[in-house]
XYZ file of N, CA and C in Angstrom:
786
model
N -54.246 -19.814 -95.264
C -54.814 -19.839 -93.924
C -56.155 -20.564 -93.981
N -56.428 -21.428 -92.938
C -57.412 -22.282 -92.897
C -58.682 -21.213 -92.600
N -58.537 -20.521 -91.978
C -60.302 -19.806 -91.721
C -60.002 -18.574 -93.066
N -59.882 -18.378 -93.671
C -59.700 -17.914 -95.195
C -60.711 -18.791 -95.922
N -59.881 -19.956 -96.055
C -60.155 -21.127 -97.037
C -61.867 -21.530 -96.671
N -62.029 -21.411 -95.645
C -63.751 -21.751 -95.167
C -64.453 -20.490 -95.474
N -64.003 -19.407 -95.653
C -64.911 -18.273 -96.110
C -64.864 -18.027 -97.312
N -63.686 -18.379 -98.106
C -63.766 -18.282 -100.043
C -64.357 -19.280 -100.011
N -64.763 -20.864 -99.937
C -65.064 -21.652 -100.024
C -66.772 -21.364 -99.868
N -67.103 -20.975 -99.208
C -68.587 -20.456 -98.618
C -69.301 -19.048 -99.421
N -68.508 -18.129 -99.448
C -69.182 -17.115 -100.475
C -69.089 -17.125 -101.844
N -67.726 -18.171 -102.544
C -67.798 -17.922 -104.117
C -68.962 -19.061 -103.902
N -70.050 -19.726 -103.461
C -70.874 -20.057 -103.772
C -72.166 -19.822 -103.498
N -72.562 -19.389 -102.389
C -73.048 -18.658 -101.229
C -74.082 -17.241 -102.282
N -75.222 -17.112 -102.470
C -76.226 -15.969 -102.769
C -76.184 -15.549 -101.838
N -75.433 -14.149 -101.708
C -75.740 -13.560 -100.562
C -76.526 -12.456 -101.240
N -76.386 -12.011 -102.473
C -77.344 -11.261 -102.729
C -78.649 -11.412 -102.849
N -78.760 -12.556 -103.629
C -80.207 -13.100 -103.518
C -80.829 -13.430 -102.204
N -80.007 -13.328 -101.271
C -80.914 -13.625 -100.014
C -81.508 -11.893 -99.710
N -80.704 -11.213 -99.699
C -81.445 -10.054 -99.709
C -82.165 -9.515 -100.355
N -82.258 -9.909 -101.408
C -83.193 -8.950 -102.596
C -84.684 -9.700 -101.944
N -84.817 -11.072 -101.644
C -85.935 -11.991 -101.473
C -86.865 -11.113 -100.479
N -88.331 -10.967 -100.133
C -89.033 -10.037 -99.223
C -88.776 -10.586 -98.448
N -87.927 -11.603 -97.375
C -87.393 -11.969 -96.166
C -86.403 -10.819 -95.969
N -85.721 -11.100 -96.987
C -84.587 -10.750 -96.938
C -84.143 -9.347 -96.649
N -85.244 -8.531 -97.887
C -85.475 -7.482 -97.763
C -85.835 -6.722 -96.311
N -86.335 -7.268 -95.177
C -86.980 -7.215 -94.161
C -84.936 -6.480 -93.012
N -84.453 -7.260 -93.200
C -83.306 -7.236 -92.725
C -82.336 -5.929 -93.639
N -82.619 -6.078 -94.592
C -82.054 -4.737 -95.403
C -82.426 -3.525 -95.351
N -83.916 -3.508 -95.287
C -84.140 -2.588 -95.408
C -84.283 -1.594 -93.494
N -84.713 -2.510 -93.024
C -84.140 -2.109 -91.264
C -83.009 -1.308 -91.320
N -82.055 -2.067 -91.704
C -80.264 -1.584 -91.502
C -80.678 -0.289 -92.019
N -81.118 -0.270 -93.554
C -81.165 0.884 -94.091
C -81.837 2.270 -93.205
N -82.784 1.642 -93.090
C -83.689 2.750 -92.075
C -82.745 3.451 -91.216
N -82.215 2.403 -90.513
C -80.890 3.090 -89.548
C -80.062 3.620 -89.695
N -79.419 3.784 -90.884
C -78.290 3.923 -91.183
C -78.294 5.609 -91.742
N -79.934 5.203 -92.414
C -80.129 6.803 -92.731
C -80.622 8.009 -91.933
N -80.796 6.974 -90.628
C -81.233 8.141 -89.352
C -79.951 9.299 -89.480
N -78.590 8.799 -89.430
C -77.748 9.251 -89.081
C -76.959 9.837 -89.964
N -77.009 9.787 -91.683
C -76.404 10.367 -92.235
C -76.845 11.895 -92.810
N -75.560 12.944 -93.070
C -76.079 14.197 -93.307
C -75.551 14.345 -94.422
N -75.709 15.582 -95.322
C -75.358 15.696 -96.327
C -73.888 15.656 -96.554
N -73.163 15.213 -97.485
C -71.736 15.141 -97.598
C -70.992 14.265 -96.424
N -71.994 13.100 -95.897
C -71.303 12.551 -94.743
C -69.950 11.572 -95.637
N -69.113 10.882 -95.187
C -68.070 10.392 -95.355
C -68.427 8.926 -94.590
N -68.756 7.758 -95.349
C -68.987 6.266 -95.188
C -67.755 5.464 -95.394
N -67.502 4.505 -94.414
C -66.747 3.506 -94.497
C -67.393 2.227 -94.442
N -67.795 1.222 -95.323
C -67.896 0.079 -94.797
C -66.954 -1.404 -94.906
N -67.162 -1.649 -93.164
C -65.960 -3.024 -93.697
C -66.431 -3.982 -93.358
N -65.719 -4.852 -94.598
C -66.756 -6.502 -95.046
C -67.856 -6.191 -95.511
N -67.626 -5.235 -97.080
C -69.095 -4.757 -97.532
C -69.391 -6.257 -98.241
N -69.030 -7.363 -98.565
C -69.317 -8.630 -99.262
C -69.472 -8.002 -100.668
N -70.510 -8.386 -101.274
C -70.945 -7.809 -102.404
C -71.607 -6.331 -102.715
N -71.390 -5.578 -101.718
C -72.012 -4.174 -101.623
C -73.100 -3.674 -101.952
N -73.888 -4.820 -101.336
C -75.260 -4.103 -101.185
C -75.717 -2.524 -101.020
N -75.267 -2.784 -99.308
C -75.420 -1.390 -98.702
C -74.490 -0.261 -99.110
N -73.246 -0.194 -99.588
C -72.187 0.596 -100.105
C -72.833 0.618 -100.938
N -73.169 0.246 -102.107
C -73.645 0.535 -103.609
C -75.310 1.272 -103.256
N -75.780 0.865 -102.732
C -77.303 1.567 -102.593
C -77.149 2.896 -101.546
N -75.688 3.213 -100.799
C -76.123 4.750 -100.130
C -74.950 5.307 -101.467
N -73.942 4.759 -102.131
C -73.690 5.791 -102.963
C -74.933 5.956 -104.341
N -75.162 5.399 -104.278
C -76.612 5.701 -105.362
C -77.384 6.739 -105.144
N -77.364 7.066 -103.810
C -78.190 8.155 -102.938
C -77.064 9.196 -102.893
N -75.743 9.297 -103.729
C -74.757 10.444 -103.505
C -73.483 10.734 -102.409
N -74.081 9.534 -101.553
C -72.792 9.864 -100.468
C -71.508 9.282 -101.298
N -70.364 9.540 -100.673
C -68.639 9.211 -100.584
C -68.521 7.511 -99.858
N -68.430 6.823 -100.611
C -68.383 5.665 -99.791
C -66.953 4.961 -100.166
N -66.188 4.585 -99.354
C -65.471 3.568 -99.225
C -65.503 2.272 -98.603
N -64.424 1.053 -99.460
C -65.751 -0.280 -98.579
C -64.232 -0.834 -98.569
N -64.204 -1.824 -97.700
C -62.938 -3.410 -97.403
C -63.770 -4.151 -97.509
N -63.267 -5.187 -97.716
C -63.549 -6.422 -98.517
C -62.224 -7.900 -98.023
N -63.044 -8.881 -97.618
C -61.646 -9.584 -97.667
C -61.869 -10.652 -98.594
N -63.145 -11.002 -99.174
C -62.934 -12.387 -99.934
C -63.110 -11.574 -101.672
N -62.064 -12.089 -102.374
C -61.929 -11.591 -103.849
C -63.506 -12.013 -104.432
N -63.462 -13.044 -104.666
C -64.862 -13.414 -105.359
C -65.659 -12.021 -105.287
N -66.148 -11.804 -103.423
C -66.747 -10.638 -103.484
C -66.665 -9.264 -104.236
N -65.162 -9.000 -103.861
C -64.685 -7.613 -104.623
C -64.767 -7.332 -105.752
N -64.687 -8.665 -107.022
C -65.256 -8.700 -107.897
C -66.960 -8.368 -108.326
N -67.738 -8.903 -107.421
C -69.004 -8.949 -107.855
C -69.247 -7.493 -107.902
N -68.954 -6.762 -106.750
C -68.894 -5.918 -106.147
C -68.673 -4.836 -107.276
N -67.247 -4.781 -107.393
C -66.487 -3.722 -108.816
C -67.954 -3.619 -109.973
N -68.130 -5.275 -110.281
C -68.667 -5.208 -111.743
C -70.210 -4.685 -111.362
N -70.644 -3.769 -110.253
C -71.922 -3.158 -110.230
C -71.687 -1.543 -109.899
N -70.532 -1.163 -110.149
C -70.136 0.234 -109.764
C -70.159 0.921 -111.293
N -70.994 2.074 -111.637
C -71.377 2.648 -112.481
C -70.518 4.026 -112.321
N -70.394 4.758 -113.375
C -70.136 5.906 -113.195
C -70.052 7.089 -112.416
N -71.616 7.512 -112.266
C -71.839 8.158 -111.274
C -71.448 7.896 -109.881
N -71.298 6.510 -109.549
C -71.027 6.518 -108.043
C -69.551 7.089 -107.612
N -69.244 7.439 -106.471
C -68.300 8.004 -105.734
C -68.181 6.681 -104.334
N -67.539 5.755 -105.142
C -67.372 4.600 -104.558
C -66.098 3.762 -104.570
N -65.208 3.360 -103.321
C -64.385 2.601 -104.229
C -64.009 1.399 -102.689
N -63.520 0.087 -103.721
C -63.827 -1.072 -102.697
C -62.208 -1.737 -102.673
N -61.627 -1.722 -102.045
C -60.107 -2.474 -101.464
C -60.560 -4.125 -100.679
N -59.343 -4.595 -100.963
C -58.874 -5.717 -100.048
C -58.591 -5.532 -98.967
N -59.023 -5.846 -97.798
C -58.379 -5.351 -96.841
C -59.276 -6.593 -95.468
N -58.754 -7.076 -94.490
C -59.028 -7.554 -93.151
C -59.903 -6.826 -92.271
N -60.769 -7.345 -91.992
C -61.479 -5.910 -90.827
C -60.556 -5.604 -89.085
N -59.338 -6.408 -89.088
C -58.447 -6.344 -88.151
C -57.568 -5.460 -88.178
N -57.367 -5.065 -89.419
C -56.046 -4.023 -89.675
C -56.804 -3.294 -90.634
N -57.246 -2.160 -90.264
C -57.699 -0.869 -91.702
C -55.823 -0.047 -91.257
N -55.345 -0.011 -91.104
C -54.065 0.910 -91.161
C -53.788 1.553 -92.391
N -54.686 1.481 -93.019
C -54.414 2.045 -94.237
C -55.360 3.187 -94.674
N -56.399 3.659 -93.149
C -56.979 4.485 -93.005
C -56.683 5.400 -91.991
N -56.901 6.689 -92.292
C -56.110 7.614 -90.621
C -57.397 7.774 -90.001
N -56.949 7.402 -88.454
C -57.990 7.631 -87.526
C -58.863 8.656 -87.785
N -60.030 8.596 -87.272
C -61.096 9.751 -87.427
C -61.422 10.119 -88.335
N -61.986 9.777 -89.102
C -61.655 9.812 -91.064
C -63.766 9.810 -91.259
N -64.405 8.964 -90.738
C -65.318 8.542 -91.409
C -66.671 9.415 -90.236
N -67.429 9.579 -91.168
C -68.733 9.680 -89.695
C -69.756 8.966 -89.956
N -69.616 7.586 -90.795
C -70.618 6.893 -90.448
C -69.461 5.343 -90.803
N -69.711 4.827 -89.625
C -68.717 3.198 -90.427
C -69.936 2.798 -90.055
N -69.909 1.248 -90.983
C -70.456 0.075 -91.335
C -69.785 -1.135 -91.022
N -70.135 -2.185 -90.029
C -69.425 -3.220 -89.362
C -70.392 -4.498 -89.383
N -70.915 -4.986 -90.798
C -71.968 -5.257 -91.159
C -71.714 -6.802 -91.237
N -70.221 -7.100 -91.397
C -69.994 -8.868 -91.737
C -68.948 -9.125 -91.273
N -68.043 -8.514 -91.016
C -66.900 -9.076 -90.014
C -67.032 -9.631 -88.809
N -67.942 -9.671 -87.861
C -68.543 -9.930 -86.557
C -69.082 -11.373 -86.852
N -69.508 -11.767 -87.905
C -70.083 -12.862 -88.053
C -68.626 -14.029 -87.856
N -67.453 -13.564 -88.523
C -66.766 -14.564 -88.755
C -65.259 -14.353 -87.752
N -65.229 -13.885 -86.706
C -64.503 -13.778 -85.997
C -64.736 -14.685 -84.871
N -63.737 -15.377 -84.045
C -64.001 -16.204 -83.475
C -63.297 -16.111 -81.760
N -62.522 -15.200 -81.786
C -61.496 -15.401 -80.975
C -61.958 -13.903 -79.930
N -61.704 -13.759 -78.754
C -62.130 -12.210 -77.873
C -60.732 -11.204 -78.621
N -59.307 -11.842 -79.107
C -58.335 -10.716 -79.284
C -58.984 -10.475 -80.772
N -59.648 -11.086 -81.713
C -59.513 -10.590 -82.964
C -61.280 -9.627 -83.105
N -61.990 -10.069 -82.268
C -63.324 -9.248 -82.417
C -62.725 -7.667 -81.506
N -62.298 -7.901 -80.531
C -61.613 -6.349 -79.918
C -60.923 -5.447 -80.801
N -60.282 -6.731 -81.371
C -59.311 -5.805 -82.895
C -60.252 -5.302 -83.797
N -60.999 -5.200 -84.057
C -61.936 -5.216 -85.546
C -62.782 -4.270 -84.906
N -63.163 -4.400 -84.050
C -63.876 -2.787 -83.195
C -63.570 -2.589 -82.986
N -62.069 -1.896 -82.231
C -61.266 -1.131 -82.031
C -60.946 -0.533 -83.438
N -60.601 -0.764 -84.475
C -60.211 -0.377 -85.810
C -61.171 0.328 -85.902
N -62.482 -0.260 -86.138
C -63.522 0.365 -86.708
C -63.964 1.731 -86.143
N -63.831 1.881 -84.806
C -63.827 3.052 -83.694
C -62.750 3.957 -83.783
N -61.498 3.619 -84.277
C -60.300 4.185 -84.352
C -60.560 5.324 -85.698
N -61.255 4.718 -86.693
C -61.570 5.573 -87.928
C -62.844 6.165 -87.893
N -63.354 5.827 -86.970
C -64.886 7.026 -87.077
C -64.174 8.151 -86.315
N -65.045 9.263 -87.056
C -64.697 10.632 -85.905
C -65.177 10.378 -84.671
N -65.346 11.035 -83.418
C -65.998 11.841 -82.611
C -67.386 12.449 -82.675
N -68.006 11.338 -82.049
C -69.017 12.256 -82.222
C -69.698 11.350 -83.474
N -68.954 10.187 -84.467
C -69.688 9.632 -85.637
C -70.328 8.476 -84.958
N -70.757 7.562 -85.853
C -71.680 6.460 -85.253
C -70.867 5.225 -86.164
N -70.796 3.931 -85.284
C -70.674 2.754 -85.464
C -71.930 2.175 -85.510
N -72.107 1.435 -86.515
C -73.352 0.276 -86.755
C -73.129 -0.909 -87.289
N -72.724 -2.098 -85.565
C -72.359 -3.445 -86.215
C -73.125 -4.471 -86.628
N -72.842 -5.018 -87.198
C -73.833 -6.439 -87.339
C -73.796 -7.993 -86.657
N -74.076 -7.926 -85.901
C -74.257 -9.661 -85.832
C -75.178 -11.352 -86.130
N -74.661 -12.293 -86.188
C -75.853 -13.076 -86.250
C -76.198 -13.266 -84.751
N -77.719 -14.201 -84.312
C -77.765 -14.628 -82.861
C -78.409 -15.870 -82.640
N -77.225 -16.216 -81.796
C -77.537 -17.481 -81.429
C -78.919 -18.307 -81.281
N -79.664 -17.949 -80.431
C -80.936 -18.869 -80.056
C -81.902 -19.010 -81.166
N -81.795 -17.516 -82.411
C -82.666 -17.994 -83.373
C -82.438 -19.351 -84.272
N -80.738 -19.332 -83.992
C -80.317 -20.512 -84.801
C -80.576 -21.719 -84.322
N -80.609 -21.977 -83.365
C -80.797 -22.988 -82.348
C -81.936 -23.628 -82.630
N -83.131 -22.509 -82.432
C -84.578 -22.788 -82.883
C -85.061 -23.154 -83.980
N -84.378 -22.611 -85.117
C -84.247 -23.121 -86.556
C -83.814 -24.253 -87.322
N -82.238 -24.053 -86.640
C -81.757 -25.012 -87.677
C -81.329 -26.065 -86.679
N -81.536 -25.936 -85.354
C -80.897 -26.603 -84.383
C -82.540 -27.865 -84.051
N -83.666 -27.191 -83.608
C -85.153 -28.198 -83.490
C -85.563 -27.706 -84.475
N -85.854 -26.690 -85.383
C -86.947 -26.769 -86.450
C -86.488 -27.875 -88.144
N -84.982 -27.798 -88.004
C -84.508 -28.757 -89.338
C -84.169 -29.478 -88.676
N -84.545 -30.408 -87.076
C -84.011 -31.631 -86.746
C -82.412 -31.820 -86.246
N -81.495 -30.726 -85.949
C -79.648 -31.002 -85.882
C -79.515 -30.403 -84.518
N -80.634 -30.477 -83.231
C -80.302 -30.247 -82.446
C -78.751 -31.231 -81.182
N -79.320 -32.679 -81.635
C -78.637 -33.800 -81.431
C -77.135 -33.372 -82.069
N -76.514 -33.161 -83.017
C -75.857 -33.033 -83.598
C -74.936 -31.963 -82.970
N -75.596 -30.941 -82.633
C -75.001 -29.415 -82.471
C -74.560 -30.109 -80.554
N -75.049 -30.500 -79.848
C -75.338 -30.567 -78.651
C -73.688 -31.664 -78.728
N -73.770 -32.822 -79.390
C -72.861 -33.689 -79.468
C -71.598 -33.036 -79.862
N -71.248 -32.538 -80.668
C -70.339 -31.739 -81.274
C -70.152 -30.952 -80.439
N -70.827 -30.380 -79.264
C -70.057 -29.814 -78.213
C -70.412 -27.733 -78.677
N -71.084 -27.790 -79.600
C -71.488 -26.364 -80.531
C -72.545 -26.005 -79.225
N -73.621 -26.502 -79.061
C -74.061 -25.748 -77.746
C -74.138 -26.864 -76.157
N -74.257 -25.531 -75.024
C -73.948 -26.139 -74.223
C -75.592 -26.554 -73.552
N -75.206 -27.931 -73.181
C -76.293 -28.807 -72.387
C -77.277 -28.199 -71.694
N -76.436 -27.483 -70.864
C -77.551 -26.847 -69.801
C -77.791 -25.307 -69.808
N -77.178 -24.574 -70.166
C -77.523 -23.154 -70.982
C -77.870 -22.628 -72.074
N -77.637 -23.558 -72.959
C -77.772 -23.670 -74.711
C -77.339 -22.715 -75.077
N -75.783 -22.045 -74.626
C -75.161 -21.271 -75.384
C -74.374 -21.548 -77.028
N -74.259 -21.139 -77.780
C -73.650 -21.472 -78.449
C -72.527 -21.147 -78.564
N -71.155 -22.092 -79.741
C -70.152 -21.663 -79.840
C -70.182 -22.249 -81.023
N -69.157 -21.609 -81.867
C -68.330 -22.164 -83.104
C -67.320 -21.697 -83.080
N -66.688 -21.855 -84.534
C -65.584 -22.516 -84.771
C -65.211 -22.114 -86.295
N -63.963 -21.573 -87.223
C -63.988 -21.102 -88.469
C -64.503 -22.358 -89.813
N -64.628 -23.140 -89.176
C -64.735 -24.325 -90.035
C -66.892 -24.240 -90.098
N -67.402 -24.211 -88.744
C -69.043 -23.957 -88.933
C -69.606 -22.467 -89.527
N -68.215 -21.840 -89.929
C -68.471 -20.733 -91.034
C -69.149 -18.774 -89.623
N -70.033 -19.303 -88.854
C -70.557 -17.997 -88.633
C -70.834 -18.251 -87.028
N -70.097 -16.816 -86.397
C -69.863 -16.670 -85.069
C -71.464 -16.732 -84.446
N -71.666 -17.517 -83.501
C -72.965 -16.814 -83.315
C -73.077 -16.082 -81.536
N -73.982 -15.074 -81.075
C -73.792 -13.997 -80.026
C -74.921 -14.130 -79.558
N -75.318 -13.712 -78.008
C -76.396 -13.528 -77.299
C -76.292 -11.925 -76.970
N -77.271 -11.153 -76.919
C -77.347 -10.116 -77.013
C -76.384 -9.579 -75.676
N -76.357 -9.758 -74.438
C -75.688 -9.964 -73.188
C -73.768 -9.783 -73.805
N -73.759 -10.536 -75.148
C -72.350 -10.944 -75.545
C -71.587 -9.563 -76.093
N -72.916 -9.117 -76.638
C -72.641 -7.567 -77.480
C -72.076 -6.414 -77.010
N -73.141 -6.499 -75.559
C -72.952 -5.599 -74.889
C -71.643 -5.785 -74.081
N -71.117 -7.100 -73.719
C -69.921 -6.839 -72.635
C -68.732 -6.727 -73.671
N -68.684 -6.937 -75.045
C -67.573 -6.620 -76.042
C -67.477 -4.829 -76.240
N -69.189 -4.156 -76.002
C -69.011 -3.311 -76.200
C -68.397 -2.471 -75.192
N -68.220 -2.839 -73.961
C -67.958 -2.062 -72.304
C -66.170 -2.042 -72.789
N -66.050 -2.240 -73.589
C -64.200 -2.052 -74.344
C -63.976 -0.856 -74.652
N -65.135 0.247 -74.802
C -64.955 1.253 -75.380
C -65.615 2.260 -75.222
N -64.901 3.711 -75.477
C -65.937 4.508 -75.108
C -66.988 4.734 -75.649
N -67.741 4.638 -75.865
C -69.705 4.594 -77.017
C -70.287 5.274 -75.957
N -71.401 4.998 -76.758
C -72.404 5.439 -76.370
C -73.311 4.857 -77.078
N -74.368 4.154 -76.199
C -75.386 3.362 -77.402
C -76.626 3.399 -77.714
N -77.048 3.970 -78.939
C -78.348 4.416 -79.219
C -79.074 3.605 -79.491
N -78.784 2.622 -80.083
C -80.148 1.561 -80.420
C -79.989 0.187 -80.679
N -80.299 -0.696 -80.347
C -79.862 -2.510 -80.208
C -81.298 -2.778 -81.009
N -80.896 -2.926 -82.522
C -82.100 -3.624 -83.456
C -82.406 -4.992 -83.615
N -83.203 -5.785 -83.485
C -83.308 -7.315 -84.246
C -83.574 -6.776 -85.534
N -82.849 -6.618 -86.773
C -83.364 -6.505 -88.184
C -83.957 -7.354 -88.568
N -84.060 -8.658 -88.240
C -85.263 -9.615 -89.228
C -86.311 -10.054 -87.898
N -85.753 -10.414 -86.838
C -86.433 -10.298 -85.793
C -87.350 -11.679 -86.125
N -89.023 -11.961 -86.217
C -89.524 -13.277 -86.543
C -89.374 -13.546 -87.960
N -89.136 -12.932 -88.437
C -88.986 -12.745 -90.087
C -88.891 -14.194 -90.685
N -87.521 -14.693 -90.199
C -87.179 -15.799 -90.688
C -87.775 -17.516 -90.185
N -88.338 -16.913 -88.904
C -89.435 -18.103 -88.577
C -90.710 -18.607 -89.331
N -90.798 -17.322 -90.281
C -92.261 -16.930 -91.188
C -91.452 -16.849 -92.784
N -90.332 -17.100 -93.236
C -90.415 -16.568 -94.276
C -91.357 -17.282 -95.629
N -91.573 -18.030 -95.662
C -92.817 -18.006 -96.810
C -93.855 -17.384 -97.011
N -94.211 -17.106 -95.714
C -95.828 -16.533 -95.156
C -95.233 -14.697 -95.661
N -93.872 -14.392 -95.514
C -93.237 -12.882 -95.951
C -93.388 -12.883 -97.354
N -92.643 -14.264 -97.819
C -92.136 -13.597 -99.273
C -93.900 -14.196 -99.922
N -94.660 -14.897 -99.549
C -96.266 -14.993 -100.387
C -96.712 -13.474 -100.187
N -96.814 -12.583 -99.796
C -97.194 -11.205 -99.162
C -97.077 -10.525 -100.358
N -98.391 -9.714 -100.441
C -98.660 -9.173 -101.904
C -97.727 -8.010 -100.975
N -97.974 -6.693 -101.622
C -96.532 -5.615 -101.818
C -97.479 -4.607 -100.281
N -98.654 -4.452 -100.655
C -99.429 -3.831 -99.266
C -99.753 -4.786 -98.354
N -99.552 -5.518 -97.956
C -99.116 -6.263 -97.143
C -97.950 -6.654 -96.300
N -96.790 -6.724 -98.013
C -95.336 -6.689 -96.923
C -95.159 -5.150 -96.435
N -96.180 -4.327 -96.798
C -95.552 -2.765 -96.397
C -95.894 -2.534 -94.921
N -97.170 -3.532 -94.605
C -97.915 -3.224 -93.087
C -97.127 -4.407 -92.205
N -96.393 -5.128 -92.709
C -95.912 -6.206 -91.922
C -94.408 -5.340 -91.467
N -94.135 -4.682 -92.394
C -92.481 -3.854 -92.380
C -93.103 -2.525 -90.882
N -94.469 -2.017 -91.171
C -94.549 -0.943 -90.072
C -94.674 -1.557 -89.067
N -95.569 -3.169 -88.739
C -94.855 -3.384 -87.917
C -93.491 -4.070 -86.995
N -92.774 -4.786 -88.373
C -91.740 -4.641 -88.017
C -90.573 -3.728 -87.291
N -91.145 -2.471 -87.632
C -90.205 -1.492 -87.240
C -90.604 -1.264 -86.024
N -92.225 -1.448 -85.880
C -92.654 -0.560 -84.492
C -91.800 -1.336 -83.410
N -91.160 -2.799 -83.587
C -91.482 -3.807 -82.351
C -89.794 -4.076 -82.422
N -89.177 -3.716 -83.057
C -87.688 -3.961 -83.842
C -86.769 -3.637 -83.066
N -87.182 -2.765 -81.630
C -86.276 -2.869 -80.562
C -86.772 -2.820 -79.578
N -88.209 -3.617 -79.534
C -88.363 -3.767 -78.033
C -87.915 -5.315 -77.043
N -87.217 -4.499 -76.300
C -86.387 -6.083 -75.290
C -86.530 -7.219 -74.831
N -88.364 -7.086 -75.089
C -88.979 -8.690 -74.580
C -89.009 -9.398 -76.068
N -88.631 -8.708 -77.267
C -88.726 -9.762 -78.091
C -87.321 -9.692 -79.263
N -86.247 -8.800 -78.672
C -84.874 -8.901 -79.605
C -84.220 -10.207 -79.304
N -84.716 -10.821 -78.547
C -83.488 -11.944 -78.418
C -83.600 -13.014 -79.416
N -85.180 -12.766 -80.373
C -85.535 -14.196 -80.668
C -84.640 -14.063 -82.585
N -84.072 -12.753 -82.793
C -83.572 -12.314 -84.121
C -82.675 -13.288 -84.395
N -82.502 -13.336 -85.912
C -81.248 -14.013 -86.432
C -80.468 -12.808 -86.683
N -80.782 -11.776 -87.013
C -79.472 -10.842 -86.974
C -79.880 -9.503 -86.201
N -78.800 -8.904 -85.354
C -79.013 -7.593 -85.212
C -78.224 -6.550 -85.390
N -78.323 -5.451 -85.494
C -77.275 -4.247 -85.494
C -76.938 -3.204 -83.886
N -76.532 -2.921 -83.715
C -75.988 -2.683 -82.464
C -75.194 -0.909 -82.847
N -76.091 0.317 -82.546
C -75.365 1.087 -83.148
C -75.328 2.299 -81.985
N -73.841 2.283 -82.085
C -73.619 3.043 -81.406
C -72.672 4.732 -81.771
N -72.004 5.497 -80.775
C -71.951 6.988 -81.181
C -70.608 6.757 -80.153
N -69.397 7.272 -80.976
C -68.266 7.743 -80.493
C -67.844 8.729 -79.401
N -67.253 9.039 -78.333
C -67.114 9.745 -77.399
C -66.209 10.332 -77.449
């Protein structure tokens, strides 16, 4: 399958870890994290799908929880396996974020929807993949998805590296709204916050919190990662303070979107 072939092609080469470990990077990790641990209780039951290299799966079973992860590109599942130690109570499958059927509904009280959103392209296959993901949380558990967003990209890689011409010609954004679109071949879906929310009106939720995790982060990252360690710690408080307020989530390259089952 051709949108397969553009995503093995892209991560067996692709640092995705090293982008996170980097203090940019970290900025976006450690957010999710923050969030993620609002909501977990002792002996909670984790699912994450499209853990990639299992960052986040490997660092909350480190902390003791039950984690299970899907995975669709091998390269990953590999990297993945060869950092699972003993102690953890962890285990990582092949699997599509379109079809978990191989999980019984209501199973989890915390899922993770952290990279599948990026690479879906189509309204029937993103409905599918949250619907799944909703289908296996309990009642009452919490969904926390991930997306990338559009306009930061635009601003970045679209006028700040010069490929605005390019993107505009190619028909990737539009003339007079500057929405974006892609395509499995430009590798990563991109969303306007507006986009999130009407995918989310599919379902019953309930929604507690719409994060920018890197938020200006990546407009600044040199000025982040030069940042002695008390420094990136006061830049992170205020990262967090400002990390969901509405006059300035739109400008994120990624956000999480987390919501609570009904």
């Amino acid at each position: 399958m051709e949108e397969l072939k553009y995503l093995e092609d892209y991560y067996n080469s692709y640092d995705e870890e090293g982008r996170l470990l980097s203090k940019h990077g970290k900025v976006e990790f450690l957010t999710t994290m923050n969030y993620i641990e609002k909501y977990l209780k002792p002996g909670a039951k984790i699912l994450e799908i499209g853990a990639g290299t299992g960052r986040y799966s490997l660092a909350l079973a480190k902390k003791g929880y039950h984690v299970n992860a899907v995975e669709l590109i091998q390269h990953n599942i590999e990297v993945f396996k060869s950092k699972i130690t003993a102690d953890m109570k962890v285990c990582v499958r092949q699997r599509n974020a379109t079809d978990l059927s191989c999980f019984e509904e209501e199973t989890y009280d915390v899922t993770l929807l952290l990279g599948p959103m990026y690479h879906l392209y189509t309204e029937k296959d993103k409905i599918k993949a949250l619907s799944e993901a909703i289908r296996v949380t309990k009642k009452g558990g919490i969904l926390i998805t991930a997306y990338c967003i559009s306009d930061a990209s635009i601003m970045c890689y679209g006028f700040r590296g010069g490929n605005i011409d390019t993107l505009l010609n190619k028909g990737l954004v539009d003339t007079e709204t500057f929405k974006a679109f892609s395509s499995p071949e430009e590798i990563f879906e991109l969303y306007r916050k507006e986009d999130i929310f009407k995918l989310m009106d599919n379902f019953r939720v309930a929604r507690l919190h719409y994060v920018a995790t890197d938020l200006i982060t990546n407009f600044m990252r040199d000025t982040v990662d030069a940042m002695d360690d008390k420094t990136f710690e006061l830049y992170l408080k205020y990262h967090y303070a400002i990390c969901e307020r509405s006059d300035m989530v739109g400008v994120t390259h990624h956000s999480i979107d987390i919501v609570q089952k009904i």
